[in-house]
Short mmCIF file of C-alpha atoms and ligand atoms in Angstrom, two decimals:
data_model
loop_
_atom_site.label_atom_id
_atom_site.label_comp_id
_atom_site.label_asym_id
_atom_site.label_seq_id
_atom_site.Cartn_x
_atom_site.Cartn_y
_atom_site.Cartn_z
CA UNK O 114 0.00 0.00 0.00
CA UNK O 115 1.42 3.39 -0.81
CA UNK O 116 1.85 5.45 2.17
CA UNK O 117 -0.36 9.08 2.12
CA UNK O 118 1.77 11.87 3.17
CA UNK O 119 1.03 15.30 3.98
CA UNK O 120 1.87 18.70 2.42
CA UNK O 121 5.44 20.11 3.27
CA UNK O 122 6.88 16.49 4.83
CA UNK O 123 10.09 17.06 4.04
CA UNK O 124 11.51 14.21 0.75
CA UNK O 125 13.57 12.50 3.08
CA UNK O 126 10.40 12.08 5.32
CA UNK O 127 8.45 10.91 2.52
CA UNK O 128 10.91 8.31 0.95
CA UNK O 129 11.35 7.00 4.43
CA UNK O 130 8.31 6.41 4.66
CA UNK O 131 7.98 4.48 1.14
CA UNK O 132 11.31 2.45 2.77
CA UNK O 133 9.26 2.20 6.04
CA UNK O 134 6.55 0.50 3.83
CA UNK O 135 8.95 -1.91 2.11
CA UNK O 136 8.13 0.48 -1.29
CA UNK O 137 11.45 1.15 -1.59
CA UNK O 138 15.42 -0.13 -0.65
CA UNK O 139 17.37 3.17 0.08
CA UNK O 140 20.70 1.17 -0.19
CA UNK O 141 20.10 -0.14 -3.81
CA UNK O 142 22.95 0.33 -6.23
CA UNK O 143 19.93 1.77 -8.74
CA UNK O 144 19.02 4.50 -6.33
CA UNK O 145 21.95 5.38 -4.44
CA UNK O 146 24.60 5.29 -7.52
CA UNK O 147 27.59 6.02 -5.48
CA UNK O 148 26.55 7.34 -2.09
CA UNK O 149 25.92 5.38 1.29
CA UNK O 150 22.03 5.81 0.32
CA UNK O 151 19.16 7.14 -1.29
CA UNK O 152 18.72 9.81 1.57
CA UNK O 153 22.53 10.82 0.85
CA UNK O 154 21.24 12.70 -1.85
CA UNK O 155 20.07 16.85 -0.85
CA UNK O 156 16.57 16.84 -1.75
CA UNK O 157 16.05 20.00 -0.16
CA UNK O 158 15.76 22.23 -3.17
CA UNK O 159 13.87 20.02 -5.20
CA UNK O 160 17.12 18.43 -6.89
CA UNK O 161 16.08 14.67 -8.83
CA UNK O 162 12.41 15.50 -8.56
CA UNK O 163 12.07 13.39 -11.81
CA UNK O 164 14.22 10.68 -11.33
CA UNK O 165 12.70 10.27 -7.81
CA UNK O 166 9.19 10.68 -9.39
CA UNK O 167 10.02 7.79 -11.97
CA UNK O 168 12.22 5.37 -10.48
CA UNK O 169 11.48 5.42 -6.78
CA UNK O 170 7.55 6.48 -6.79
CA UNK O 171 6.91 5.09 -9.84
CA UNK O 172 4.68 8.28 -11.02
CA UNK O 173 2.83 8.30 -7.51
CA UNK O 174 4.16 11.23 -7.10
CA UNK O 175 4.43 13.82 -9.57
CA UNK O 176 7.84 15.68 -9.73
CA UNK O 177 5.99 19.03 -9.39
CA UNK O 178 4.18 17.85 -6.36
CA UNK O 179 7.70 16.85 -5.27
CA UNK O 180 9.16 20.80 -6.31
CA UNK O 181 5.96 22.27 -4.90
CA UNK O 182 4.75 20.32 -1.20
CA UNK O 183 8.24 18.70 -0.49
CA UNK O 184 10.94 21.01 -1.22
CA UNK O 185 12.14 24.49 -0.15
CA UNK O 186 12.00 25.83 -3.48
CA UNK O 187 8.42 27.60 -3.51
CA UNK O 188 9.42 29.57 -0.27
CA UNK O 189 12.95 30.73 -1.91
CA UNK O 190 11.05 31.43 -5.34
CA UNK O 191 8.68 33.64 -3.94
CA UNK O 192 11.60 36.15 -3.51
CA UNK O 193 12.63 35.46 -6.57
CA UNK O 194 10.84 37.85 -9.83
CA UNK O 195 7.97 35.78 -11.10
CA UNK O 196 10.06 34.96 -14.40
CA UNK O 197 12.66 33.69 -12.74
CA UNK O 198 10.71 31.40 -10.29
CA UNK O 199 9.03 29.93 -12.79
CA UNK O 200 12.44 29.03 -15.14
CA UNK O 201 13.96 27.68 -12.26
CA UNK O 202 10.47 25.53 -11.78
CA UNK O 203 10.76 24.49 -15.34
CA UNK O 204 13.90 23.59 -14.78
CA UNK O 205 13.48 21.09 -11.87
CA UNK O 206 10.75 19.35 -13.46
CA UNK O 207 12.45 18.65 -16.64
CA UNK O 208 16.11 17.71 -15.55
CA UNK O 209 17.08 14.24 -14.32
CA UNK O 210 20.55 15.21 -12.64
CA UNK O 211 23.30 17.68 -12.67
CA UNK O 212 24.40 21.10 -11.40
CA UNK O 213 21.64 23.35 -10.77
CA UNK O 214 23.17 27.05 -10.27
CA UNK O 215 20.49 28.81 -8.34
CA UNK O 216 20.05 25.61 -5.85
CA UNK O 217 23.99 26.31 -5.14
CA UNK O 218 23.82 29.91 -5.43
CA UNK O 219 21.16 29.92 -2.09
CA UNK O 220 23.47 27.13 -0.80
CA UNK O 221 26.46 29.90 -0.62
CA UNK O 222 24.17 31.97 1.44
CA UNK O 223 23.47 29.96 4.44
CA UNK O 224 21.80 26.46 5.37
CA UNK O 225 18.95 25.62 3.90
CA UNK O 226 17.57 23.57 6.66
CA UNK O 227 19.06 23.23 10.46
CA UNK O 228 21.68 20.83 11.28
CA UNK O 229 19.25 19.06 13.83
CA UNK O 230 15.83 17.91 13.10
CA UNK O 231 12.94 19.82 14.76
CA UNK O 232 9.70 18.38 14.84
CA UNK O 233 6.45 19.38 16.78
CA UNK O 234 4.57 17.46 19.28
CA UNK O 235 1.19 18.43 18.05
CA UNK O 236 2.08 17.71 14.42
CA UNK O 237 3.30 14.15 15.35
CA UNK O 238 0.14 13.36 17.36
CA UNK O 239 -1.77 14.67 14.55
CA UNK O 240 0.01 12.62 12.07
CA UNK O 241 -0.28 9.51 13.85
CA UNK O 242 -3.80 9.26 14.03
CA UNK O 243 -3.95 10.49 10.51
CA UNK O 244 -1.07 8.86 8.77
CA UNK O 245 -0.01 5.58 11.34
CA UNK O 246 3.30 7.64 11.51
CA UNK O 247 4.83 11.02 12.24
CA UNK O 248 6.79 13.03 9.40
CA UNK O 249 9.10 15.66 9.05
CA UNK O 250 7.81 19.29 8.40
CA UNK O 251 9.93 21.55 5.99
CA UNK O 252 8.60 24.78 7.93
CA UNK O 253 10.33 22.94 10.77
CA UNK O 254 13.86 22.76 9.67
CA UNK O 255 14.52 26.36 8.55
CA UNK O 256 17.31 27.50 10.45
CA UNK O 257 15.71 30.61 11.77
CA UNK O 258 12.45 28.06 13.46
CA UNK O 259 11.72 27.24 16.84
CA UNK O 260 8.73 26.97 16.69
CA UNK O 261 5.66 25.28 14.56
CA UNK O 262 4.25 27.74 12.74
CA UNK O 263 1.02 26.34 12.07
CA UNK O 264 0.74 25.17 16.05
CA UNK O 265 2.71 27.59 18.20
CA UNK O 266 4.33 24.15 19.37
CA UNK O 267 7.97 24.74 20.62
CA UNK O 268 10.03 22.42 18.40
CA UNK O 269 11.86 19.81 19.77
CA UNK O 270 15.02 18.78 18.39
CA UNK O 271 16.76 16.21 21.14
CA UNK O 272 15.78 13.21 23.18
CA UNK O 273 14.99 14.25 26.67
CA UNK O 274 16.94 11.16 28.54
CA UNK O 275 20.27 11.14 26.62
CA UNK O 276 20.42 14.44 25.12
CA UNK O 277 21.13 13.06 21.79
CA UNK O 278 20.06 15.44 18.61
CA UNK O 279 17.82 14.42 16.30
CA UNK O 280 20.19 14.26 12.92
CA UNK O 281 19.51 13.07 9.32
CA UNK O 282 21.09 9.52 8.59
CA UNK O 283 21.51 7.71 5.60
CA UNK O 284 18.79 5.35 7.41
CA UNK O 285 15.24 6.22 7.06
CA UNK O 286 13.83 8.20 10.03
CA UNK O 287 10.05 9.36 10.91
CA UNK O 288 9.87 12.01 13.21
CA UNK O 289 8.34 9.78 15.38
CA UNK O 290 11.28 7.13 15.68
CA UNK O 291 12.48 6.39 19.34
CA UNK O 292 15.83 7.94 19.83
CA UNK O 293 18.97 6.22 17.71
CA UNK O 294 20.99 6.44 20.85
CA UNK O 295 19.07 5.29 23.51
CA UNK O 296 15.64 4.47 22.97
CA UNK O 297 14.07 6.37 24.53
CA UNK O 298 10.42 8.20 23.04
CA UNK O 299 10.58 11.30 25.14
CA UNK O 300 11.67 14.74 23.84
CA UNK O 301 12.70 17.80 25.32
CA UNK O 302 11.09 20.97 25.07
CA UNK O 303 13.21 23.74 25.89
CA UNK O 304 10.91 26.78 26.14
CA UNK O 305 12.76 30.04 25.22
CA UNK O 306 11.96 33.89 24.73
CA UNK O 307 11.86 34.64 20.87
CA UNK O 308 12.31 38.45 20.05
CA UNK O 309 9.86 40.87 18.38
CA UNK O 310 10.95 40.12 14.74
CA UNK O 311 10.45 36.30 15.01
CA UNK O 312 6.40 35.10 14.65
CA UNK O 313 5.94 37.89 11.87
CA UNK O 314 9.12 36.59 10.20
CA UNK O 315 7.91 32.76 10.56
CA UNK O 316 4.20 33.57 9.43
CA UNK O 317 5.64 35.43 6.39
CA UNK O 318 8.29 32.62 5.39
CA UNK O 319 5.42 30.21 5.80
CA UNK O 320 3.59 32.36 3.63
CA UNK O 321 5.87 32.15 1.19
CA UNK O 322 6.33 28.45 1.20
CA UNK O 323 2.53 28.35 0.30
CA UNK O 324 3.31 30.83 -2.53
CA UNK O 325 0.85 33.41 -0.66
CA UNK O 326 2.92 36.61 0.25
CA UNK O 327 3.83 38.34 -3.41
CA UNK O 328 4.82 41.36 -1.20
CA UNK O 329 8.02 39.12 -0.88
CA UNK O 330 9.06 38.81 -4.45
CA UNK O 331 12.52 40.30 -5.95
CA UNK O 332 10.54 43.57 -6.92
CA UNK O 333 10.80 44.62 -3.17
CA UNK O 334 13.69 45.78 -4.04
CA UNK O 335 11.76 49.00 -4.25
CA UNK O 336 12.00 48.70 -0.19
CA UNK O 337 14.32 51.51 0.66
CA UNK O 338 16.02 49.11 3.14
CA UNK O 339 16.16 46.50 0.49
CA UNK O 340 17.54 49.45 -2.32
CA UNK O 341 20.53 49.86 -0.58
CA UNK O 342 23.09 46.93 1.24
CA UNK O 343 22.25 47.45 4.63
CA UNK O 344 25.67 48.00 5.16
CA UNK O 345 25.64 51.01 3.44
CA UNK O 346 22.94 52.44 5.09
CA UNK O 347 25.15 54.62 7.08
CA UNK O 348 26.03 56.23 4.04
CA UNK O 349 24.69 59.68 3.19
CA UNK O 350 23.39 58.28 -0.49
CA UNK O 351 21.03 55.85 1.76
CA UNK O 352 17.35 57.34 2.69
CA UNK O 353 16.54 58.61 6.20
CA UNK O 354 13.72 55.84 5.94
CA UNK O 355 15.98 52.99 5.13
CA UNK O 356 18.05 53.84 7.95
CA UNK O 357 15.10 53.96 10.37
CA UNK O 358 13.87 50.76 9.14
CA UNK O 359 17.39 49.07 9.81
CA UNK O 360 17.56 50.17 13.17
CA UNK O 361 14.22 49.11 13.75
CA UNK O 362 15.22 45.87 12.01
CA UNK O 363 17.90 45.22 14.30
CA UNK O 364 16.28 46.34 17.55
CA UNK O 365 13.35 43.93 17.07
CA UNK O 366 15.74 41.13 16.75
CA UNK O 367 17.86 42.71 19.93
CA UNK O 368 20.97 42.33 16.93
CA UNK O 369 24.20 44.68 16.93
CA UNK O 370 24.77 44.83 13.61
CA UNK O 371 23.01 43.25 10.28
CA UNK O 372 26.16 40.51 10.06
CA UNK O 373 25.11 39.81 13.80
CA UNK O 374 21.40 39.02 12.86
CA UNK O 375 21.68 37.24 9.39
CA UNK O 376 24.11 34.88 11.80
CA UNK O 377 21.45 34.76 13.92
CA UNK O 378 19.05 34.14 11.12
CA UNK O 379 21.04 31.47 9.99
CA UNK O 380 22.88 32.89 7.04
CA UNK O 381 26.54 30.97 6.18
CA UNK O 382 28.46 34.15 5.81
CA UNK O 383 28.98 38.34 6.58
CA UNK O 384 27.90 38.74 2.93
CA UNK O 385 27.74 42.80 3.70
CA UNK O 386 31.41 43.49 4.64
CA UNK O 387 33.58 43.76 1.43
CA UNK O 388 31.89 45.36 -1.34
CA UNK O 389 34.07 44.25 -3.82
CA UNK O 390 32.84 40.45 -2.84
CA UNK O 391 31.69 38.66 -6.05
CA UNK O 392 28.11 38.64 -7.08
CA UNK O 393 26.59 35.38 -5.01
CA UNK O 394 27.59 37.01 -1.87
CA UNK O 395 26.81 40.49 -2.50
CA UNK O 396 22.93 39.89 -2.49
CA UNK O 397 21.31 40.16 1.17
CA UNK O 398 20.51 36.10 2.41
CA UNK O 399 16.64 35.25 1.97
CA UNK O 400 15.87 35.49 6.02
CA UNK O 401 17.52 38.83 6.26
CA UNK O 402 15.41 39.92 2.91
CA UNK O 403 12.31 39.00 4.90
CA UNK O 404 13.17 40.43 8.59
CA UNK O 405 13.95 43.50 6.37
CA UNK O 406 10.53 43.34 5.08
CA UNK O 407 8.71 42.57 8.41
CA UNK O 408 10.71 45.55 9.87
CA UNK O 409 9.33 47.74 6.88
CA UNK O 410 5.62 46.71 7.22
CA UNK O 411 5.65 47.34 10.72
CA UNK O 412 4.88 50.90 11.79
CA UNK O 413 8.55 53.11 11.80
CA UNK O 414 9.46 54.91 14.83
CA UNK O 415 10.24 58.35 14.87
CA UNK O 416 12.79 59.99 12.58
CA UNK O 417 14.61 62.43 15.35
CA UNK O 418 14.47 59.33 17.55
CA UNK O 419 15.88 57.14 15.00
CA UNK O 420 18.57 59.90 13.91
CA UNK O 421 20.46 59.48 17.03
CA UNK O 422 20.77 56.20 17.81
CA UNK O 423 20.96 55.01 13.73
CA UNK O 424 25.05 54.53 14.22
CA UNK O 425 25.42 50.63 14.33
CA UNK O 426 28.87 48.80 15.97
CA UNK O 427 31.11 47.71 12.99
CA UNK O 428 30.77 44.04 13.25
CA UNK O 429 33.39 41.40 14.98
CA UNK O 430 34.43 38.94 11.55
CA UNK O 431 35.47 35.82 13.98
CA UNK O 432 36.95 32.62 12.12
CA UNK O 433 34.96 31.17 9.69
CA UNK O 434 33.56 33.97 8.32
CA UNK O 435 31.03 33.94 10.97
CA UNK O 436 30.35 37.42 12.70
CA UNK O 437 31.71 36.13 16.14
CA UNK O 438 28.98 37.77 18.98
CA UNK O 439 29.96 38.00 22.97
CA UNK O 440 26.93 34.98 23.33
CA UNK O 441 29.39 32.74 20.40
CA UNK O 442 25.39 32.19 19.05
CA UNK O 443 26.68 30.66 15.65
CA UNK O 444 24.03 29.92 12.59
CA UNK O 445 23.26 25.97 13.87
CA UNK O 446 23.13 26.97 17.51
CA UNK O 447 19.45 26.45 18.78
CA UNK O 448 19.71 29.57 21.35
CA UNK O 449 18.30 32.56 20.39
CA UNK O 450 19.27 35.09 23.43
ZN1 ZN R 147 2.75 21.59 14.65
ZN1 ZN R 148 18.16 9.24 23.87
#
């Protein structure tokens, strides 16, 4: 029997659960070529949609229903123009393997999903009754989430007995699974305080996974804080509002400098300190596009206020290329404050 499987289960959720089912053998020499397994492979971006919809669904399902409820692509089209979201679509559907650009290009900019697994405890319940198992949630595993969006759950991302993280493994895993290290089936919850930019940053990205916030797409760049690099806002060509809406920016995310909070955010590198940086690093990361945004729909303090207090720290570069912080909060840490 093929296994259902809900909208936005991650692709490694969804072939495990084929595997689960006995639908489908990870470790074959057809499907893995030369990795350990099937779920070597970064399905994240919607890379092998149809060689995965032909040869290990057999045409169950579709490769745009693959690209579309499985992948992170409609959420990092949506801030793409309209054109170019839909080539890159094209794209994906048509092509069996090999290089895709854009999927690399958003690579370069920071993880695409979370080094841990996060799932919600309300979403498994609810997908065991409906589905006989619990899956993985895409909105769950963006860097920036701590929550579920759709519940308000805190996620959980380790077992509460041994402490062991929840990781991806070229074994299939259902977010359900006892934990690989000890057994155990309970999981921690570690409450923490989020800070003003965060739910209105999650609803929009969620938003934009469901292809429902065109106020996100690449012709905000009409945003005056979006116009300019941010680091340049200091900069007497930059507008008085751009510069309010940075501060804002940072202050609802309690973040010293833009570098600190696309860290925070979950972006790979300071893309904003050396101008003469080649093009894939020069564009602001996707999360730091959208708290931009958030800070620009929300209403803008006053401009005397804003005038003094504008002036931003020059940020700390640590090794790495991360923007080192006094709390050492890095891009996979789970710690907010
Ligand atoms: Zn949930
Ligand atoms: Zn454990």
């Amino acid at each position: 029997m093929i296994p259902l499987t809900p909208k936005y289960a991650t692709m490694h959720s969804v072939i495990s659960a084929w595997a689960r089912c006995g639908l489908v053998d990870v470790k074959a020499s057809e499907h893995r070529g030369n990795r350990a397994s099937l779920l070597a492979f970064d399905h994240t971006l919607g890379g092998y949609a149809l060689r995965l919809s032909e040869r290990v669904f057999h045409g169950a399902i579709s490769p745009p229903e693959i690209v579309d409820f499985h992948s992170h692509v409609p959420l990092h089209a949506s801030f793409m123009t309209a054109l170019q979201g839909f080539a890159w679509r094209e794209q994906l559907l048509s092509r069996t393997q090999g290089r895709d650009p854009i999927a690399m290009g958003i690579r370069r900019h920071g993880l695409v999903e979370a080094e841990t697994l996060r799932k919600c405890p309300t979403c498994v319940k609810e997908d065991q009754a409906k589905y006989g198992c619990a899956h993985w949630r895409i909105f769950h595993q963006w860097p920036v989430a701590r929550h579920c969006v759709v519940h308000g759950d805190t996620l959980t991302s380790r077992c509460a007995d041994c402490q062991a993280p929840c990781v991806r493994r070229n074994e299939p895993s259902l977010a359900d699974d006892p934990c690989a290290v000890c057994g155990s089936t309970r999981l921690e919850i570690e409450h923490q305080d989020v800070p003003t930019g965060y739910w209105p940053l999650l609803q929009l990205l969620y938003r934009a996974l469901q292809a429902d916030a065109p106020e996100v797409s690449a012709l905000v760049r009409a945003h005056p804080l979006l116009a300019c690099r941010p680091a340049a806002c200091s900069t007497a060509s930059s507008s008085t509002r751009a510069r309010v809406s940075l501060q804002k920016m940072l202050s609802d995310w309690n973040a010293a400098s833009v570098d600190h909070l696309s860290c925070r955010l979950g972006a790979a590198r300071v893309w904003t300190g050396d101008l003469g940086h080649r093009r894939s690093t020069d564009q602001c990361p996707l999360y730091v596009q959208a708290a931009a945004l958030v800070a620009e729909a929300e209403p803008q303090p006053s401009c005397s206020e804003s005038r003094r207090s504008w002036r931003i720290p020059p940020p700390a570069v640590g090794k790495g290329g991360y923007a080192a912080t006094d709390e050492g909060v890095g891009p996979a840490d789970f710690a907010f404050l």
